[in-house]
Short mmCIF file of C-alpha atoms and ligand atoms in Angstrom, two decimals:
data_model
loop_
_atom_site.label_atom_id
_atom_site.label_comp_id
_atom_site.label_asym_id
_atom_site.label_seq_id
_atom_site.Cartn_x
_atom_site.Cartn_y
_atom_site.Cartn_z
CA MET A 239 21.74 -56.69 -2.51
CA ARG A 240 19.77 -54.30 -4.34
CA PRO A 241 19.73 -50.87 -3.13
CA ALA A 242 16.71 -49.62 -2.50
CA ARG A 243 15.56 -49.37 1.44
CA ALA A 244 13.04 -47.05 3.03
CA LEU A 245 14.90 -46.04 6.16
CA ILE A 246 12.26 -45.00 9.04
CA ASP A 247 13.12 -42.60 11.67
CA LEU A 248 11.29 -42.82 14.35
CA GLU A 249 12.42 -39.98 16.04
CA ALA A 250 11.31 -37.43 13.82
CA LEU A 251 7.75 -39.71 14.37
CA ARG A 252 8.11 -38.47 17.91
CA HIS A 253 8.59 -35.08 16.94
CA ASN A 254 5.80 -34.71 15.10
CA TYR A 255 3.31 -36.46 17.44
CA ARG A 256 4.44 -34.18 20.20
CA LEU A 257 3.63 -31.54 17.38
CA ALA A 258 -0.05 -32.45 16.85
CA ARG A 259 -0.26 -32.04 20.79
CA GLU A 260 1.35 -29.11 21.36
CA VAL A 261 -1.11 -26.81 18.19
CA SER A 262 -4.28 -29.02 19.17
CA GLY A 263 -3.52 -28.38 23.08
CA ALA A 264 -5.77 -31.64 22.99
CA ARG A 265 -4.83 -35.40 23.44
CA ALA A 266 -3.96 -37.14 20.16
CA LEU A 267 -4.83 -40.63 18.91
CA ALA A 268 -1.90 -41.85 16.70
CA VAL A 269 -3.55 -42.92 13.07
CA VAL A 270 -1.60 -45.62 12.07
CA LYS A 271 -3.75 -47.41 9.60
CA ALA A 272 -2.37 -49.38 6.65
CA ASP A 273 0.78 -50.24 8.14
CA ALA A 274 1.01 -46.41 9.82
CA TYR A 275 0.85 -45.24 6.22
CA GLY A 276 3.61 -47.04 5.18
CA HIS A 277 6.00 -46.98 8.07
CA GLY A 278 5.20 -50.12 9.89
CA ALA A 279 2.29 -49.92 12.10
CA VAL A 280 3.62 -52.16 15.34
CA ARG A 281 7.26 -50.21 15.33
CA CYS A 282 6.05 -46.84 15.06
CA ALA A 283 3.17 -48.03 17.92
CA GLN A 284 5.94 -49.68 19.50
CA ALA A 285 7.76 -46.00 19.58
CA LEU A 286 5.48 -43.64 20.33
CA GLU A 287 3.51 -46.19 22.69
CA ALA A 288 4.87 -44.04 26.22
CA GLU A 289 3.81 -40.94 25.29
CA ALA A 290 0.16 -41.28 23.02
CA ASP A 291 -2.60 -41.17 24.26
CA GLY A 292 -3.55 -43.63 22.19
CA PHE A 293 -4.13 -45.06 18.36
CA ALA A 294 -6.36 -45.45 15.50
CA VAL A 295 -6.92 -47.74 13.21
CA ALA A 296 -9.10 -48.77 10.31
CA CYS A 297 -10.98 -51.88 11.10
CA ILE A 298 -10.31 -54.80 14.28
CA GLU A 299 -7.62 -56.61 11.58
CA GLU A 300 -5.41 -53.65 11.94
CA ALA A 301 -6.10 -53.46 16.01
CA LEU A 302 -5.46 -56.98 16.44
CA GLU A 303 -2.09 -56.83 14.71
CA LEU A 304 -1.12 -53.98 17.51
CA ARG A 305 -2.47 -56.39 20.30
CA TYR A 306 -0.45 -59.34 19.55
CA ALA A 307 2.13 -57.51 18.96
CA GLY A 308 1.88 -55.84 22.96
CA ILE A 309 0.83 -52.73 22.79
CA ARG A 310 -1.72 -52.36 25.44
CA ALA A 311 -2.64 -48.15 25.03
CA PRO A 312 -6.19 -47.35 24.05
CA ILE A 313 -6.67 -48.22 20.17
CA LEU A 314 -9.57 -46.72 18.56
CA LEU A 315 -11.47 -48.27 15.16
CA LEU A 316 -12.35 -45.66 12.71
CA GLU A 317 -15.23 -47.01 11.18
CA GLY A 318 -16.58 -49.29 14.15
CA PHE A 319 -17.60 -53.02 13.23
CA PHE A 320 -18.69 -54.04 10.27
CA GLU A 321 -20.33 -57.20 11.65
CA ALA A 322 -22.01 -57.01 14.79
CA SER A 323 -19.95 -60.39 15.21
CA GLU A 324 -16.86 -58.43 16.06
CA LEU A 325 -18.09 -56.68 19.41
CA SER A 326 -17.16 -60.13 21.36
CA LEU A 327 -13.28 -58.96 19.83
CA ILE A 328 -13.94 -55.37 20.83
CA ASP A 329 -15.14 -56.53 24.06
CA GLN A 330 -12.40 -58.54 24.87
CA HIS A 331 -8.88 -56.35 23.86
CA GLN A 332 -10.49 -53.48 25.34
CA LEU A 333 -10.86 -51.68 21.85
CA TRP A 334 -12.49 -48.21 21.52
CA CYS A 335 -15.52 -48.35 18.53
CA VAL A 336 -16.66 -45.41 16.57
CA VAL A 337 -20.72 -45.65 16.05
CA HIS A 338 -21.40 -44.48 12.41
CA ALA A 339 -24.65 -45.69 11.73
CA PRO A 340 -28.00 -46.53 13.90
CA TRP A 341 -27.14 -50.61 12.54
CA GLN A 342 -24.17 -50.39 14.70
CA VAL A 343 -26.39 -48.63 17.90
CA GLU A 344 -28.57 -51.92 17.74
CA ALA A 345 -26.12 -54.43 17.73
CA ILE A 346 -24.59 -52.73 20.80
CA GLU A 347 -27.91 -52.33 22.56
CA GLN A 348 -28.59 -55.94 22.39
CA ALA A 349 -24.69 -57.67 22.73
CA ARG A 350 -23.41 -59.00 25.59
CA LEU A 351 -20.32 -57.20 26.86
CA SER A 352 -18.12 -58.51 29.62
CA ARG A 353 -17.64 -54.51 30.54
CA PRO A 354 -19.11 -51.07 29.19
CA LEU A 355 -17.35 -50.21 25.81
CA ARG A 356 -16.14 -46.51 24.93
CA VAL A 357 -17.84 -45.50 22.01
CA TRP A 358 -16.80 -42.63 19.45
CA LEU A 359 -20.55 -41.25 18.09
CA LYS A 360 -19.61 -39.96 14.47
CA LEU A 361 -21.93 -37.48 12.73
CA ASP A 362 -21.90 -36.67 8.74
CA SER A 363 -21.58 -33.05 9.11
CA GLY A 364 -21.70 -33.05 5.19
CA MET A 365 -18.84 -35.19 4.00
CA HIS A 366 -21.44 -37.59 3.29
CA ARG A 367 -19.27 -40.38 3.73
CA VAL A 368 -20.07 -42.54 6.92
CA GLY A 369 -21.53 -41.06 10.15
CA LEU A 370 -25.11 -40.50 11.69
CA HIS A 371 -27.51 -38.17 10.21
CA PRO A 372 -28.13 -35.02 12.48
CA ALA A 373 -31.70 -35.94 12.88
CA GLU A 374 -30.74 -38.95 14.50
CA TYR A 375 -27.83 -38.10 16.28
CA ARG A 376 -28.78 -37.07 19.49
CA ASP A 377 -31.66 -40.23 19.40
CA ALA A 378 -28.12 -42.41 18.89
CA HIS A 379 -26.49 -40.49 21.64
CA ALA A 380 -29.55 -41.77 24.01
CA ARG A 381 -30.28 -44.79 23.19
CA LEU A 382 -26.42 -46.00 23.91
CA GLN A 383 -26.72 -43.99 27.50
CA ALA A 384 -29.66 -45.66 27.89
CA SER A 385 -28.27 -49.40 26.71
CA GLY A 386 -25.82 -49.68 29.85
CA LYS A 387 -23.45 -50.97 27.34
CA VAL A 388 -21.18 -48.15 26.88
CA GLU A 389 -18.99 -46.41 29.67
CA LYS A 390 -18.36 -42.89 28.18
CA ILE A 391 -19.25 -41.69 23.74
CA VAL A 392 -16.85 -38.87 22.43
CA LEU A 393 -18.58 -37.01 19.70
CA MET A 394 -16.79 -37.23 16.70
CA SER A 395 -16.94 -36.16 12.92
CA HIS A 396 -14.78 -35.54 10.17
CA PHE A 397 -13.69 -32.77 7.58
CA ALA A 398 -14.01 -32.87 3.75
CA ARG A 399 -12.21 -29.62 2.73
CA ALA A 400 -9.75 -29.31 5.91
CA ASP A 401 -6.67 -29.24 3.50
CA GLU A 402 -8.25 -26.01 1.75
CA LEU A 403 -7.33 -23.15 3.89
CA ASP A 404 -9.05 -20.63 2.20
CA CYS A 405 -12.28 -22.65 2.01
CA PRO A 406 -15.82 -21.78 3.98
CA ARG A 407 -16.54 -25.36 3.98
CA SER A 408 -15.34 -26.82 7.22
CA ALA A 409 -16.65 -23.89 8.87
CA GLU A 410 -20.31 -24.89 7.97
CA GLN A 411 -19.39 -28.62 8.96
CA LEU A 412 -18.37 -27.25 12.35
CA ASP A 413 -21.42 -25.26 12.58
CA ILE A 414 -23.24 -28.82 11.13
CA PHE A 415 -21.67 -30.06 14.16
CA GLN A 416 -22.53 -27.67 16.67
CA GLN A 417 -26.92 -27.38 15.79
CA ALA A 418 -26.44 -31.61 15.90
CA ARG A 419 -24.76 -31.81 19.73
CA GLY A 420 -27.10 -28.80 21.25
CA GLU A 421 -26.92 -29.17 24.46
CA LEU A 422 -25.22 -33.30 24.66
CA GLN A 423 -22.20 -32.31 26.99
CA ALA A 424 -19.33 -34.74 26.13
CA GLU A 425 -15.95 -34.73 24.54
CA VAL A 426 -14.99 -33.65 20.91
CA SER A 427 -13.00 -34.76 18.47
CA LEU A 428 -12.63 -32.89 14.83
CA ARG A 429 -9.52 -32.75 13.45
CA ASN A 430 -7.04 -35.00 11.54
CA SER A 431 -3.73 -33.69 10.40
CA PRO A 432 -5.32 -30.26 7.98
CA ALA A 433 -7.58 -29.36 10.52
CA ILE A 434 -5.27 -29.59 13.73
CA LEU A 435 -2.21 -27.44 11.37
CA GLY A 436 -4.59 -24.98 10.10
CA TRP A 437 -7.52 -24.65 11.54
CA PRO A 438 -6.99 -24.03 15.49
CA SER A 439 -9.90 -22.90 16.51
CA VAL A 440 -11.78 -25.42 15.69
CA PRO A 441 -12.33 -27.33 19.28
CA SER A 442 -11.16 -30.71 20.20
CA ASP A 443 -10.22 -32.20 23.37
CA TRP A 444 -8.70 -35.48 21.48
CA VAL A 445 -6.91 -34.98 17.56
CA ARG A 446 -6.39 -37.44 15.26
CA PRO A 447 -2.78 -37.04 13.02
CA GLY A 448 -2.46 -39.46 10.75
CA ILE A 449 -0.42 -37.94 7.74
CA MET A 450 1.36 -35.52 9.86
CA LEU A 451 2.87 -37.70 11.99
CA TYR A 452 4.98 -39.40 9.23
CA GLY A 453 6.40 -35.43 8.43
CA ALA A 454 4.43 -34.68 5.11
CA THR A 455 2.17 -31.78 4.42
CA PRO A 456 -1.57 -32.39 4.37
CA PHE A 457 -1.38 -28.48 2.16
CA GLU A 458 -0.46 -28.36 -1.59
CA GLN A 459 0.63 -24.62 -0.09
CA PRO A 460 3.33 -23.80 2.35
CA GLN A 461 2.14 -23.16 5.50
CA ALA A 462 3.55 -22.31 8.72
CA GLN A 463 2.98 -25.54 10.78
CA ALA A 464 3.19 -27.92 8.52
CA ALA A 465 7.19 -26.50 8.07
CA ARG A 466 7.82 -27.69 10.85
CA LEU A 467 7.21 -31.15 10.73
CA LYS A 468 10.34 -33.83 10.47
CA PRO A 469 10.15 -36.43 7.72
CA VAL A 470 9.98 -39.78 8.92
CA MET A 471 10.14 -41.77 5.29
CA THR A 472 13.50 -41.50 3.06
CA LEU A 473 13.42 -43.81 0.40
CA GLU A 474 16.72 -44.64 -1.06
CA SER A 475 18.46 -46.59 -3.65
CA LYS A 476 21.35 -46.20 -5.66
CA ILE A 477 23.09 -45.48 -8.99
CA ILE A 478 23.52 -49.06 -10.44
CA SER A 479 24.24 -48.07 -14.07
CA VAL A 480 25.42 -44.66 -15.84
CA ARG A 481 25.38 -44.18 -20.35
CA GLU A 482 26.83 -41.08 -22.27
CA LEU A 483 23.72 -40.48 -24.64
CA PRO A 484 24.64 -38.04 -27.77
CA ALA A 485 21.97 -35.38 -28.09
CA GLY A 486 18.84 -37.27 -29.99
CA GLU A 487 18.80 -40.43 -28.45
CA PRO A 488 15.84 -41.55 -26.80
CA VAL A 489 15.90 -43.13 -22.58
CA GLY A 490 13.70 -45.62 -21.79
CA TYR A 491 9.80 -47.13 -22.43
CA GLY A 492 7.89 -45.25 -25.04
CA ALA A 493 10.72 -42.93 -25.29
CA ARG A 494 8.91 -40.85 -23.12
CA PHE A 495 12.55 -38.49 -23.05
CA VAL A 496 14.96 -37.78 -25.60
CA ALA A 497 18.34 -36.00 -24.90
CA GLU A 498 18.37 -32.32 -25.94
CA ARG A 499 22.04 -32.21 -25.35
CA PRO A 500 25.19 -34.81 -25.14
CA THR A 501 23.09 -36.08 -21.69
CA ARG A 502 24.87 -38.69 -19.00
CA VAL A 503 21.82 -40.86 -17.67
CA GLY A 504 22.09 -42.33 -14.08
CA VAL A 505 19.91 -45.63 -13.61
CA VAL A 506 18.34 -45.76 -10.25
CA ALA A 507 17.26 -49.14 -8.37
CA MET A 508 14.09 -47.64 -7.86
CA GLY A 509 10.68 -48.23 -9.57
CA TYR A 510 6.79 -48.14 -9.60
CA ALA A 511 7.44 -51.84 -8.30
CA ASP A 512 8.42 -49.92 -5.27
CA GLY A 513 5.98 -47.68 -4.95
CA TYR A 514 7.48 -44.93 -6.70
CA PRO A 515 4.87 -43.11 -8.44
CA ARG A 516 4.31 -44.21 -12.60
CA HIS A 517 3.46 -40.82 -13.18
CA ALA A 518 5.69 -38.59 -11.81
CA ALA A 519 7.39 -37.05 -14.72
CA THR A 520 10.98 -35.23 -16.60
CA GLY A 521 11.64 -33.16 -13.89
CA THR A 522 10.66 -33.99 -10.74
CA PRO A 523 13.35 -33.86 -8.42
CA VAL A 524 15.43 -36.59 -7.24
CA LEU A 525 18.78 -35.88 -5.22
CA VAL A 526 22.33 -37.79 -6.03
CA ASP A 527 25.08 -37.32 -3.53
CA GLY A 528 23.49 -34.58 -1.83
CA VAL A 529 22.30 -32.55 -5.05
CA ARG A 530 19.81 -32.04 -6.75
CA THR A 531 19.14 -33.55 -10.03
CA ARG A 532 16.35 -34.48 -12.05
CA LEU A 533 13.83 -37.50 -13.19
CA ILE A 534 13.78 -38.53 -16.62
CA GLY A 535 11.72 -40.98 -18.75
CA ARG A 536 9.31 -42.49 -18.18
CA VAL A 537 9.27 -44.65 -14.44
CA SER A 538 9.62 -48.45 -15.02
CA MET A 539 8.76 -51.49 -12.38
CA ASP A 540 12.59 -51.33 -11.18
CA MET A 541 14.13 -49.11 -12.61
CA LEU A 542 14.23 -45.32 -12.50
CA THR A 543 16.07 -42.93 -14.61
CA VAL A 544 18.00 -39.67 -13.99
CA ASP A 545 19.90 -36.40 -14.97
CA LEU A 546 23.01 -36.47 -14.13
CA THR A 547 24.73 -34.56 -17.00
CA ASP A 548 25.53 -31.99 -14.12
CA LEU A 549 27.15 -33.79 -11.70
CA PRO A 550 30.26 -35.25 -13.19
CA GLN A 551 31.09 -36.87 -9.13
CA ALA A 552 28.40 -39.10 -9.66
CA GLY A 553 28.14 -42.18 -10.81
CA LEU A 554 28.12 -46.07 -10.33
CA GLY A 555 27.04 -46.27 -6.54
CA SER A 556 26.38 -42.54 -6.22
CA ARG A 557 23.49 -42.74 -3.19
CA VAL A 558 19.88 -41.61 -4.61
CA GLU A 559 17.21 -40.17 -2.34
CA LEU A 560 13.82 -40.38 -3.94
CA TRP A 561 11.92 -38.22 -1.11
CA GLY A 562 13.75 -37.66 2.06
CA ARG A 563 14.31 -34.91 3.61
CA GLU A 564 16.01 -32.58 0.96
CA VAL A 565 13.02 -33.70 -1.71
CA LEU A 566 9.87 -33.89 0.48
CA ALA A 567 7.40 -36.23 -0.34
CA SER A 568 4.55 -33.82 -0.49
CA ASP A 569 6.61 -32.23 -3.88
CA VAL A 570 7.07 -35.66 -5.08
CA ALA A 571 3.12 -36.22 -4.76
CA TYR A 572 1.74 -32.97 -5.53
CA GLY A 573 3.98 -32.71 -8.60
CA CYS A 574 2.48 -35.88 -10.65
CA GLY A 575 -1.28 -35.03 -9.01
CA SER A 576 -0.82 -37.28 -5.94
CA ILE A 577 -0.85 -36.87 -2.62
CA PRO A 578 1.69 -37.74 0.35
CA TYR A 579 -0.40 -40.21 1.27
CA GLN A 580 -0.97 -42.71 -1.80
CA LEU A 581 3.13 -42.49 -2.19
CA PHE A 582 3.52 -43.52 1.67
CA CYS A 583 0.55 -46.44 1.24
CA ASN A 584 1.87 -47.77 -1.87
CA LEU A 585 5.16 -48.61 -0.32
CA LYS A 586 6.23 -52.53 -1.19
CA ARG A 587 9.53 -54.33 -2.07
CA VAL A 588 11.01 -52.13 0.19
CA PRO A 589 12.60 -53.28 2.88
CA ARG A 590 12.71 -50.81 5.68
CA LEU A 591 15.33 -49.83 8.61
CA TYR A 592 14.60 -48.26 11.80
CA SER A 593 16.56 -45.92 13.57
CA GLY A 594 15.18 -43.92 16.71
CA GLY A 595 13.24 -46.81 18.10
C1 PLP B 237 -7.53 -41.44 8.21
C2 PLP B 237 -8.29 -40.71 9.22
C3 PLP B 237 -7.30 -39.70 10.10
C4 PLP B 237 -6.28 -38.61 9.46
O1 PLP B 237 -6.71 -38.32 8.48
P1 PLP B 237 -4.97 -37.27 8.13
O2 PLP B 237 -4.99 -36.02 6.91
O3 PLP B 237 -3.98 -38.16 7.89
O4 PLP B 237 -4.68 -37.00 9.69
C5 PLP B 237 -8.54 -38.96 10.70
N1 PLP B 237 -9.76 -39.42 11.04
C6 PLP B 237 -10.45 -40.43 10.52
C7 PLP B 237 -11.88 -40.88 10.55
C8 PLP B 237 -10.02 -41.46 9.24
O5 PLP B 237 -10.11 -41.78 8.80
#
């Protein structure tokens, strides 16, 4: 059997969830959209359900996967509904629903629901992706309240630059949010992972941790709270071939690495078809039998190559960690112009093995 696999530590997931709550002092919706950032939404939700205040997903398809797997906790649809016809399923499965556009307000006014809907009313406070304009926010709130179709409305917005700790934009967005809400008395939800970890003064009754649950830092720089996260995923494989090359010999596609000295090359069963980033360059850290070394040459579809010259004890069958507790996914990601979010979401083909469930 091919030795490439992703080990998922559900105990670490729970640790990170508790950290989100502890740091924020708020209730927390565990964000498990995109198959829990590649970690497996059903297994992650099951591991958290006993203690989680609820979950958040991108769309109804993702919410139904959780409901069909028996998850009874609240589930928030972060983009609400894409068509009014989804409202009957939202009603039937008691999903919570973001409302970010006037047409969604109208659809709720006209909907026939068996019970009032729990709505998170989203303001565009400056990210300019989705969300109601500040000038239409209170009117939308009033209309929903008057509709008799909603039971409770949480006031919500999303930061564009919370991962930049010196950037004034988050404070500006908070100001815009506070002005738009005016006198509205309601629970508030503003913080994703970087805002939970890095912006303690932003008010929040509810937080929405995503990447931090999976133990990766959203910051490129070291950050004290992020240092407390535990990586959940270990992407590992084995050395399946070893080559001794004299100086001057090239390795792999495009001869992107040429041996500067007599070089021992290890071939690892892991490639970009598994989700390892193809643009990771020579020098990217990898762990072989517990010792740090470097990727060399180009990552190919099913294999990649590592430098074993200074690891004489390593050889065929040696364990390789591509990312995990020693080599952080965030280091691999930021080192190649990506982000840990994308690395995790790109995971494919490798089987996921769970522990701590
Ligand atoms: C994805 C998402 C989150 C989680 O963001 P992280 O940076 O992964 O914590 C929170 N809120 C909304 C609206 C999202 O779409």
